[in-house]
PDB file of C-alpha atoms and ligand atoms in Angstrom:
ATOM      1  CA  MET A   1       0.000   0.000   0.000  1.00  0.00           C
ATOM      2  CA  ASN A   2       1.621   3.194  -1.147  1.00  0.00           C
ATOM      3  CA  ASP A   3      -0.861   5.598   0.322  1.00  0.00           C
ATOM      4  CA  LYS A   4       1.019   8.150   2.432  1.00  0.00           C
ATOM      5  CA  THR A   5      -1.405   8.308   5.306  1.00  0.00           C
ATOM      6  CA  ALA A   6       0.513  10.750   7.478  1.00  0.00           C
ATOM      7  CA  PRO A   7       0.896  14.430   6.729  1.00  0.00           C
ATOM      8  CA  GLN A   8       4.353  15.790   7.327  1.00  0.00           C
ATOM      9  CA  TYR A   9       3.101  18.501   9.659  1.00  0.00           C
ATOM     10  CA  SER A  10       5.498  20.732   7.717  1.00  0.00           C
ATOM     11  CA  ALA A  11       3.708  24.003   8.313  1.00  0.00           C
ATOM     12  CA  LEU A  12       1.550  22.967  11.233  1.00  0.00           C
ATOM     13  CA  ALA A  13       4.664  22.405  13.351  1.00  0.00           C
ATOM     14  CA  LEU A  14       5.100  26.195  13.290  1.00  0.00           C
ATOM     15  CA  ILE A  15       1.943  26.736  15.310  1.00  0.00           C
ATOM     16  CA  TYR A  16       1.401  23.349  16.994  1.00  0.00           C
ATOM     17  CA  GLY A  17       2.280  24.561  20.518  1.00  0.00           C
ATOM     18  CA  HIS A  18      -0.102  27.492  20.091  1.00  0.00           C
ATOM     19  CA  LEU A  19      -2.967  25.297  18.844  1.00  0.00           C
ATOM     20  CA  MET A  20      -2.495  22.852  21.722  1.00  0.00           C
ATOM     21  CA  ARG A  21      -2.073  25.478  24.444  1.00  0.00           C
ATOM     22  CA  SER A  22      -5.339  24.523  26.144  1.00  0.00           C
ATOM     23  CA  ILE A  23      -4.457  20.828  26.386  1.00  0.00           C
ATOM     24  CA  ASP A  24      -3.520  19.694  29.871  1.00  0.00           C
ATOM     25  CA  TYR A  25      -0.580  17.446  29.005  1.00  0.00           C
ATOM     26  CA  LYS A  26       0.432  17.226  32.682  1.00  0.00           C
ATOM     27  CA  ASP A  27      -2.852  15.520  33.554  1.00  0.00           C
ATOM     28  CA  TRP A  28      -2.573  13.374  30.442  1.00  0.00           C
ATOM     29  CA  ALA A  29       0.920  12.272  31.529  1.00  0.00           C
ATOM     30  CA  GLU A  30      -0.369  11.378  34.985  1.00  0.00           C
ATOM     31  CA  TYR A  31      -3.079   9.202  33.456  1.00  0.00           C
ATOM     32  CA  LEU A  32      -0.442   7.383  31.397  1.00  0.00           C
ATOM     33  CA  LEU A  33       1.728   6.887  34.484  1.00  0.00           C
ATOM     34  CA  GLU A  34      -1.221   5.308  36.284  1.00  0.00           C
ATOM     35  CA  ILE A  35      -1.624   2.915  33.369  1.00  0.00           C
ATOM     36  CA  ALA A  36       2.111   2.132  33.379  1.00  0.00           C
ATOM     37  CA  ALA A  37       2.016   1.479  37.136  1.00  0.00           C
ATOM     38  CA  GLY A  38      -0.113  -1.582  36.365  1.00  0.00           C
ATOM     39  CA  LEU A  39       3.082  -3.237  35.097  1.00  0.00           C
ATOM     40  CA  GLU A  40       4.865  -3.026  38.456  1.00  0.00           C
ATOM     41  CA  ALA A  41       8.196  -3.149  36.611  1.00  0.00           C
ATOM     42  CA  ASP A  42      11.548  -2.298  38.236  1.00  0.00           C
ATOM     43  CA  GLU A  43      12.649  -0.540  35.114  1.00  0.00           C
ATOM     44  CA  TYR A  44      10.564   1.099  32.410  1.00  0.00           C
ATOM     45  CA  ARG A  45      11.767   1.388  28.813  1.00  0.00           C
ATOM     46  CA  ALA A  46       9.322   3.640  26.986  1.00  0.00           C
ATOM     47  CA  LEU A  47       8.670   4.017  23.285  1.00  0.00           C
ATOM     48  CA  GLU A  48       6.392   6.877  22.285  1.00  0.00           C
ATOM     49  CA  LEU A  49       4.801   6.588  18.844  1.00  0.00           C
ATOM     50  CA  ALA A  50       3.717   9.752  17.005  1.00  0.00           C
ATOM     51  CA  ALA A  51       5.212  11.884  19.785  1.00  0.00           C
ATOM     52  CA  GLY A  52       4.778  15.073  17.787  1.00  0.00           C
ATOM     53  CA  ALA A  53       6.444  18.058  19.425  1.00  0.00           C
ATOM     54  CA  GLY A  54       7.160  16.019  22.564  1.00  0.00           C
ATOM     55  CA  GLU A  55       4.578  17.681  24.798  1.00  0.00           C
ATOM     56  CA  LEU A  56       4.297  14.501  26.850  1.00  0.00           C
ATOM     57  CA  SER A  57       8.011  13.860  27.035  1.00  0.00           C
ATOM     58  CA  ARG A  58       8.250  17.051  29.113  1.00  0.00           C
ATOM     59  CA  PHE A  59       6.355  15.318  31.912  1.00  0.00           C
ATOM     60  CA  LEU A  60       7.278  11.692  31.297  1.00  0.00           C
ATOM     61  CA  SER A  61      10.874  11.367  30.167  1.00  0.00           C
ATOM     62  CA  ASN A  62      12.373  11.556  33.674  1.00  0.00           C
ATOM     63  CA  LYS A  63      10.002   8.828  34.901  1.00  0.00           C
ATOM     64  CA  PHE A  64      11.487   6.157  32.634  1.00  0.00           C
ATOM     65  CA  SER A  65      14.982   4.705  32.515  1.00  0.00           C
ATOM     66  CA  ASP A  66      14.902   4.825  28.733  1.00  0.00           C
ATOM     67  CA  TYR A  67      12.671   7.019  26.545  1.00  0.00           C
ATOM     68  CA  VAL A  68      12.527   6.996  22.785  1.00  0.00           C
ATOM     69  CA  ALA A  69      10.273   9.535  21.068  1.00  0.00           C
ATOM     70  CA  THR A  70       9.316   8.795  17.472  1.00  0.00           C
ATOM     71  CA  ASP A  71       7.241  10.540  14.847  1.00  0.00           C
ATOM     72  CA  TYR A  72       6.789  10.502  11.106  1.00  0.00           C
ATOM     73  CA  SER A  73       7.316  14.280  10.921  1.00  0.00           C
ATOM     74  CA  VAL A  74      10.852  15.552  11.322  1.00  0.00           C
ATOM     75  CA  ASN A  75       9.482  19.085  11.715  1.00  0.00           C
ATOM     76  CA  MET A  76       7.548  18.063  14.800  1.00  0.00           C
ATOM     77  CA  LEU A  77      10.475  16.122  16.268  1.00  0.00           C
ATOM     78  CA  LYS A  78      12.719  19.167  15.884  1.00  0.00           C
ATOM     79  CA  LEU A  79      10.570  20.930  18.493  1.00  0.00           C
ATOM     80  CA  ILE A  80      11.407  18.407  21.233  1.00  0.00           C
ATOM     81  CA  ARG A  81      13.543  20.017  23.929  1.00  0.00           C
ATOM     82  CA  GLU A  82      13.855  17.105  26.359  1.00  0.00           C
ATOM     83  CA  PRO A  83      17.036  15.002  26.387  1.00  0.00           C
ATOM     84  CA  VAL A  84      15.295  11.937  24.951  1.00  0.00           C
ATOM     85  CA  LYS A  85      16.310   9.704  22.087  1.00  0.00           C
ATOM     86  CA  ILE A  86      14.548  10.851  18.934  1.00  0.00           C
ATOM     87  CA  VAL A  87      13.848   8.667  15.924  1.00  0.00           C
ATOM     88  CA  CYS A  88      11.981   9.757  12.810  1.00  0.00           C
ATOM     89  CA  CYS A  89       9.893   6.806  11.637  1.00  0.00           C
ATOM     90  CA  ASP A  90       6.467   5.619  10.617  1.00  0.00           C
ATOM     91  CA  MET A  91       4.680   3.778  13.397  1.00  0.00           C
ATOM     92  CA  THR A  92       3.730   1.026  10.962  1.00  0.00           C
ATOM     93  CA  SER A  93       7.394   0.248  10.250  1.00  0.00           C
ATOM     94  CA  LEU A  94       9.525   0.537  13.366  1.00  0.00           C
ATOM     95  CA  PRO A  95      13.314   0.439  13.029  1.00  0.00           C
ATOM     96  CA  PHE A  96      14.005  -1.215  16.420  1.00  0.00           C
ATOM     97  CA  LYS A  97      15.561  -4.525  17.312  1.00  0.00           C
ATOM     98  CA  ASN A  98      15.426  -3.965  21.078  1.00  0.00           C
ATOM     99  CA  LYS A  99      12.251  -4.313  23.125  1.00  0.00           C
ATOM    100  CA  PHE A 100      10.290  -1.841  25.268  1.00  0.00           C
ATOM    101  CA  ASN A 101       7.935  -2.594  28.128  1.00  0.00           C
ATOM    102  CA  PHE A 102       5.815   0.553  27.746  1.00  0.00           C
ATOM    103  CA  ILE A 103       4.779   1.592  24.245  1.00  0.00           C
ATOM    104  CA  PHE A 104       2.253   4.382  23.893  1.00  0.00           C
ATOM    105  CA  SER A 105       0.664   6.904  21.595  1.00  0.00           C
ATOM    106  CA  THR A 106      -1.597   9.853  22.378  1.00  0.00           C
ATOM    107  CA  PHE A 107      -4.018  12.342  20.924  1.00  0.00           C
ATOM    108  CA  ASP A 108      -5.740  10.562  18.062  1.00  0.00           C
ATOM    109  CA  SER A 109      -2.472   9.771  16.322  1.00  0.00           C
ATOM    110  CA  ILE A 110      -3.641   6.237  15.526  1.00  0.00           C
ATOM    111  CA  ASN A 111      -6.621   7.763  13.666  1.00  0.00           C
ATOM    112  CA  TYR A 112      -4.139   8.963  11.039  1.00  0.00           C
ATOM    113  CA  LEU A 113      -3.866   5.370   9.832  1.00  0.00           C
ATOM    114  CA  LEU A 114      -6.504   5.465   7.138  1.00  0.00           C
ATOM    115  CA  HIS A 115      -6.722   1.775   6.272  1.00  0.00           C
ATOM    116  CA  LYS A 116      -7.294  -1.295   8.368  1.00  0.00           C
ATOM    117  CA  GLU A 117      -4.225  -2.878   6.774  1.00  0.00           C
ATOM    118  CA  LYS A 118      -2.141  -0.048   8.290  1.00  0.00           C
ATOM    119  CA  LEU A 119      -3.658  -0.698  11.708  1.00  0.00           C
ATOM    120  CA  LYS A 120      -2.692  -4.356  11.353  1.00  0.00           C
ATOM    121  CA  MET A 121       0.858  -3.333  10.390  1.00  0.00           C
ATOM    122  CA  LEU A 122       1.047  -1.140  13.498  1.00  0.00           C
ATOM    123  CA  PHE A 123      -0.093  -3.966  15.777  1.00  0.00           C
ATOM    124  CA  ALA A 124       2.373  -6.389  14.174  1.00  0.00           C
ATOM    125  CA  GLU A 125       5.234  -3.939  14.693  1.00  0.00           C
ATOM    126  CA  VAL A 126       4.267  -3.228  18.287  1.00  0.00           C
ATOM    127  CA  LYS A 127       4.034  -6.941  18.984  1.00  0.00           C
ATOM    128  CA  ARG A 128       7.580  -7.351  17.687  1.00  0.00           C
ATOM    129  CA  CYS A 129       8.940  -4.498  19.859  1.00  0.00           C
ATOM    130  CA  LEU A 130       6.931  -5.171  23.034  1.00  0.00           C
ATOM    131  CA  ASP A 131       8.378  -7.104  25.943  1.00  0.00           C
ATOM    132  CA  VAL A 132       6.497  -9.577  28.112  1.00  0.00           C
ATOM    133  CA  PRO A 133       5.393  -8.224  30.516  1.00  0.00           C
ATOM    134  CA  GLY A 134       4.685  -4.994  28.719  1.00  0.00           C
ATOM    135  CA  ILE A 135       1.868  -2.619  27.845  1.00  0.00           C
ATOM    136  CA  PHE A 136       0.865  -0.903  24.626  1.00  0.00           C
ATOM    137  CA  THR A 137      -1.618   1.883  25.296  1.00  0.00           C
ATOM    138  CA  PHE A 138      -3.155   4.398  22.896  1.00  0.00           C
ATOM    139  CA  ASP A 139      -6.213   6.575  22.624  1.00  0.00           C
ATOM    140  CA  VAL A 140      -8.475   6.883  19.626  1.00  0.00           C
ATOM    141  CA  SER A 141     -11.044   9.461  18.699  1.00  0.00           C
ATOM    142  CA  LEU A 142     -14.548   8.025  18.206  1.00  0.00           C
ATOM    143  CA  GLU A 143     -17.547   9.174  16.195  1.00  0.00           C
ATOM    144  CA  PRO A 144     -19.316  11.051  19.055  1.00  0.00           C
ATOM    145  CA  ASN A 145     -16.189  13.241  19.315  1.00  0.00           C
ATOM    146  CA  SER A 146     -16.265  14.111  15.610  1.00  0.00           C
ATOM    147  CA  ILE A 147     -19.995  14.810  15.633  1.00  0.00           C
ATOM    148  CA  LYS A 148     -19.869  16.932  18.770  1.00  0.00           C
ATOM    149  CA  HIS A 149     -16.684  18.917  18.324  1.00  0.00           C
ATOM    150  CA  ALA A 150     -15.997  19.459  14.600  1.00  0.00           C
ATOM    151  CA  LYS A 151     -17.743  22.840  14.621  1.00  0.00           C
ATOM    152  CA  TYR A 152     -15.563  24.159  17.465  1.00  0.00           C
ATOM    153  CA  LEU A 153     -12.462  23.484  15.405  1.00  0.00           C
ATOM    154  CA  ASN A 154     -13.471  25.948  12.718  1.00  0.00           C
ATOM    155  CA  ARG A 155     -11.307  28.789  13.819  1.00  0.00           C
ATOM    156  CA  LYS A 156      -8.968  31.562  12.771  1.00  0.00           C
ATOM    157  CA  GLY A 157      -6.156  33.076  14.745  1.00  0.00           C
ATOM    158  CA  LYS A 158      -2.754  34.624  14.921  1.00  0.00           C
ATOM    159  CA  PHE A 159       0.407  33.365  16.538  1.00  0.00           C
ATOM    160  CA  GLY A 160       3.094  36.007  16.586  1.00  0.00           C
ATOM    161  CA  LYS A 161       3.205  37.175  12.975  1.00  0.00           C
ATOM    162  CA  ILE A 162       1.743  33.961  11.576  1.00  0.00           C
ATOM    163  CA  LYS A 163      -1.955  33.907  10.661  1.00  0.00           C
ATOM    164  CA  TYR A 164      -3.850  30.638  10.428  1.00  0.00           C
ATOM    165  CA  SER A 165      -7.281  29.244   9.815  1.00  0.00           C
ATOM    166  CA  GLN A 166      -8.587  25.752  10.459  1.00  0.00           C
ATOM    167  CA  LYS A 167     -11.616  24.132   8.838  1.00  0.00           C
ATOM    168  CA  SER A 168     -12.811  20.945  10.409  1.00  0.00           C
ATOM    169  CA  TYR A 169     -15.559  18.649   9.193  1.00  0.00           C
ATOM    170  CA  TYR A 170     -16.616  15.071   9.561  1.00  0.00           C
ATOM    171  CA  ASP A 171     -17.737  13.026   6.591  1.00  0.00           C
ATOM    172  CA  LYS A 172     -20.050  10.540   8.297  1.00  0.00           C
ATOM    173  CA  LYS A 173     -20.427   8.390   5.179  1.00  0.00           C
ATOM    174  CA  GLU A 174     -16.698   8.087   4.501  1.00  0.00           C
ATOM    175  CA  LYS A 175     -15.899   8.013   8.261  1.00  0.00           C
ATOM    176  CA  ILE A 176     -13.134  10.527   7.677  1.00  0.00           C
ATOM    177  CA  HIS A 177     -12.546  13.587   9.834  1.00  0.00           C
ATOM    178  CA  TYR A 178     -10.878  16.395   7.895  1.00  0.00           C
ATOM    179  CA  ASN A 179      -8.871  19.252   9.380  1.00  0.00           C
ATOM    180  CA  ASN A 180      -7.650  21.686   6.754  1.00  0.00           C
ATOM    181  CA  PHE A 181      -5.192  24.362   7.704  1.00  0.00           C
ATOM    182  CA  GLU A 182      -4.133  27.506   5.905  1.00  0.00           C
ATOM    183  CA  ILE A 183      -1.054  29.162   7.359  1.00  0.00           C
ATOM    184  CA  ILE A 184       0.062  32.602   6.198  1.00  0.00           C
ATOM    185  CA  MET A 185       3.571  33.730   7.000  1.00  0.00           C
ATOM    186  CA  GLU A 186       4.601  37.350   7.621  1.00  0.00           C
ATOM    187  CA  ASP A 187       5.867  37.679   4.031  1.00  0.00           C
ATOM    188  CA  GLY A 188       2.536  36.429   2.660  1.00  0.00           C
ATOM    189  CA  THR A 189       3.695  32.892   1.846  1.00  0.00           C
ATOM    190  CA  LYS A 190       0.760  30.501   2.265  1.00  0.00           C
ATOM    191  CA  TYR A 191       0.900  26.881   3.292  1.00  0.00           C
ATOM    192  CA  TYR A 192      -2.015  24.460   3.075  1.00  0.00           C
ATOM    193  CA  GLU A 193      -2.189  21.202   4.926  1.00  0.00           C
ATOM    194  CA  GLU A 194      -4.986  18.648   4.850  1.00  0.00           C
ATOM    195  CA  HIS A 195      -5.205  16.235   7.763  1.00  0.00           C
ATOM    196  CA  ARG A 196      -7.388  13.186   7.397  1.00  0.00           C
ATOM    197  CA  GLN A 197      -8.241  10.844  10.218  1.00  0.00           C
ATOM    198  CA  ARG A 198     -10.327   7.695   9.979  1.00  0.00           C
ATOM    199  CA  ILE A 199     -12.957   7.307  12.650  1.00  0.00           C
ATOM    200  CA  TYR A 200     -13.062   3.551  13.244  1.00  0.00           C
ATOM    201  CA  THR A 201     -15.538   1.787  15.508  1.00  0.00           C
ATOM    202  CA  ILE A 202     -14.323  -0.110  18.565  1.00  0.00           C
ATOM    203  CA  GLU A 203     -15.237  -3.349  16.754  1.00  0.00           C
ATOM    204  CA  GLU A 204     -12.970  -2.417  13.826  1.00  0.00           C
ATOM    205  CA  TYR A 205     -10.054  -1.948  16.235  1.00  0.00           C
ATOM    206  CA  LEU A 206     -10.814  -5.305  17.849  1.00  0.00           C
ATOM    207  CA  GLU A 207     -10.863  -6.991  14.429  1.00  0.00           C
ATOM    208  CA  ALA A 208      -7.496  -5.434  13.534  1.00  0.00           C
ATOM    209  CA  ILE A 209      -5.966  -6.526  16.867  1.00  0.00           C
ATOM    210  CA  ASP A 210      -7.318 -10.059  16.490  1.00  0.00           C
ATOM    211  CA  GLY A 211      -4.583 -12.318  15.172  1.00  0.00           C
ATOM    212  CA  SER A 212      -1.816  -9.770  15.881  1.00  0.00           C
ATOM    213  CA  GLY A 213      -0.431 -11.644  18.886  1.00  0.00           C
ATOM    214  CA  LEU A 214      -1.654  -8.821  21.142  1.00  0.00           C
ATOM    215  CA  TYR A 215      -4.805  -8.894  23.236  1.00  0.00           C
ATOM    216  CA  VAL A 216      -7.002  -6.186  24.733  1.00  0.00           C
ATOM    217  CA  GLU A 217      -6.750  -6.178  28.490  1.00  0.00           C
ATOM    218  CA  ASN A 218      -8.970  -3.118  28.822  1.00  0.00           C
ATOM    219  CA  CYS A 219     -10.689  -0.521  26.705  1.00  0.00           C
ATOM    220  CA  PHE A 220     -11.548   2.500  28.808  1.00  0.00           C
ATOM    221  CA  ASP A 221     -13.530   5.646  28.322  1.00  0.00           C
ATOM    222  CA  ALA A 222     -10.363   7.765  27.917  1.00  0.00           C
ATOM    223  CA  PHE A 223      -8.992   9.593  30.976  1.00  0.00           C
ATOM    224  CA  THR A 224     -10.947   7.226  33.246  1.00  0.00           C
ATOM    225  CA  PHE A 225     -10.726   3.581  34.270  1.00  0.00           C
ATOM    226  CA  ASP A 226     -14.361   2.902  33.330  1.00  0.00           C
ATOM    227  CA  ASP A 227     -15.232   0.749  30.345  1.00  0.00           C
ATOM    228  CA  VAL A 228     -15.764   2.518  27.053  1.00  0.00           C
ATOM    229  CA  LYS A 229     -19.451   3.337  26.395  1.00  0.00           C
ATOM    230  CA  PRO A 230     -21.454   3.807  23.171  1.00  0.00           C
ATOM    231  CA  ASP A 231     -21.315   7.588  23.652  1.00  0.00           C
ATOM    232  CA  SER A 232     -17.606   7.781  24.593  1.00  0.00           C
ATOM    233  CA  GLU A 233     -15.779  10.435  22.633  1.00  0.00           C
ATOM    234  CA  ARG A 234     -12.396   8.831  23.055  1.00  0.00           C
ATOM    235  CA  ALA A 235     -11.273   5.317  23.988  1.00  0.00           C
ATOM    236  CA  GLN A 236      -8.085   4.271  25.724  1.00  0.00           C
ATOM    237  CA  PHE A 237      -6.875   0.815  24.741  1.00  0.00           C
ATOM    238  CA  ILE A 238      -4.604  -1.240  27.006  1.00  0.00           C
ATOM    239  CA  LEU A 239      -2.982  -4.065  25.061  1.00  0.00           C
ATOM    240  CA  LYS A 240      -0.605  -6.791  26.128  1.00  0.00           C
ATOM    241  CA  LYS A 241       1.303  -9.421  24.259  1.00  0.00           C
ATOM    242  CA  LYS A 242       0.206 -13.048  24.323  1.00  0.00           C
ATOM    243  CA  SER A 243       2.962 -15.094  25.901  1.00  0.00           C
ATOM    244  CA  CYS A 244       2.994 -17.737  23.163  1.00  0.00           C
TER     245      CYS A 244
HETATM  246  C1  SAM B 301      -2.375  15.150  16.729  1.00  0.00           C
HETATM  247  S1  SAM B 301      -0.642  14.951  16.622  1.00  0.00           S
HETATM  248  C2  SAM B 301      -0.299  14.263  18.258  1.00  0.00           C
HETATM  249  C3  SAM B 301       1.118  14.471  18.683  1.00  0.00           C
HETATM  250  C4  SAM B 301       1.412  14.061  20.122  1.00  0.00           C
HETATM  251  N1  SAM B 301       1.172  12.662  20.345  1.00  0.00           N
HETATM  252  C5  SAM B 301       0.617  14.898  21.108  1.00  0.00           C
HETATM  253  O1  SAM B 301      -0.126  14.321  21.916  1.00  0.00           O
HETATM  254  O2  SAM B 301       0.782  16.123  21.091  1.00  0.00           O
HETATM  255  C6  SAM B 301      -0.478  13.540  15.582  1.00  0.00           C
HETATM  256  C7  SAM B 301       0.939  13.141  15.292  1.00  0.00           C
HETATM  257  O3  SAM B 301       0.920  11.880  14.632  1.00  0.00           O
HETATM  258  C8  SAM B 301       1.993  11.853  13.715  1.00  0.00           C
HETATM  259  N2  SAM B 301       1.744  10.748  12.779  1.00  0.00           N
HETATM  260  C9  SAM B 301       0.680  10.599  11.957  1.00  0.00           C
HETATM  261  N3  SAM B 301       0.784   9.443  11.277  1.00  0.00           N
HETATM  262  C10 SAM B 301       1.944   8.857  11.672  1.00  0.00           C
HETATM  263  C11 SAM B 301       2.591   7.644  11.318  1.00  0.00           C
HETATM  264  N4  SAM B 301       2.083   6.805  10.400  1.00  0.00           N
HETATM  265  N5  SAM B 301       3.756   7.336  11.944  1.00  0.00           N
HETATM  266  C12 SAM B 301       4.290   8.177  12.865  1.00  0.00           C
HETATM  267  N6  SAM B 301       3.723   9.355  13.224  1.00  0.00           N
HETATM  268  C13 SAM B 301       2.553   9.682  12.637  1.00  0.00           C
HETATM  269  C14 SAM B 301       1.985  13.239  13.101  1.00  0.00           C
HETATM  270  O4  SAM B 301       3.211  13.557  12.455  1.00  0.00           O
HETATM  271  C15 SAM B 301       1.706  14.086  14.358  1.00  0.00           C
HETATM  272  O5  SAM B 301       2.903  14.503  14.981  1.00  0.00           O
END
């Protein structure tokens, strides 16, 4: 499959911190640490997939003995300030031979995989890189989130001398959530970026995980430890590796 499912975040990296300024990454990091605590490991070796600008590494990197932050976009990775190992790679093709006992991804990044085959490739790669015992946890955005919040993401703004506008809409038939950005630099140069995310059902994730050698230990309503519900906006998956 040659489809390049991930945008390079070339221009968006310029304003990513500004767009995400209302996100409480500290709380998000604490939730992840609670999940990791379930492992009761003496030593944690963490692999972050689609780490973006490393917002979470600010709160997490000193909690793990090893921390590797990865992303498909080199422009996003360049924004990471923490002293972590940084590797530019696609999460569906991981360049690691060593194993990690805590692999994670946040903020809808998995929704960027537009085809079920890509999801299967991700789970196969994680299975290969995950230790036993080990946890792979990730959140996904669900349809109630797209239906409820798309309109709030239609916005315009300014960050320093950069102007931007975002148009967000959900195609319910295609199950694709679009976020289109226009970014105008001080000298008038314009950049356009289209972000597409597939809004899978929980059952579609379960089908993709089935046969991967991983199993779902829990699927929570994200940011809680309650089971996911039909109206959940975001789900948090906790996966482990089958021992044989
Ligand atoms: C919404 S951002 C989230 C970034 C970060 N996890 C956070 O919470 O701020 C999505 C990220 O996923 C990355 N991404 C999308 N598809 C990817 C892929 N196939 N492999 C690796 N990274 C990918 C993008 O480059 C982007 O940095």
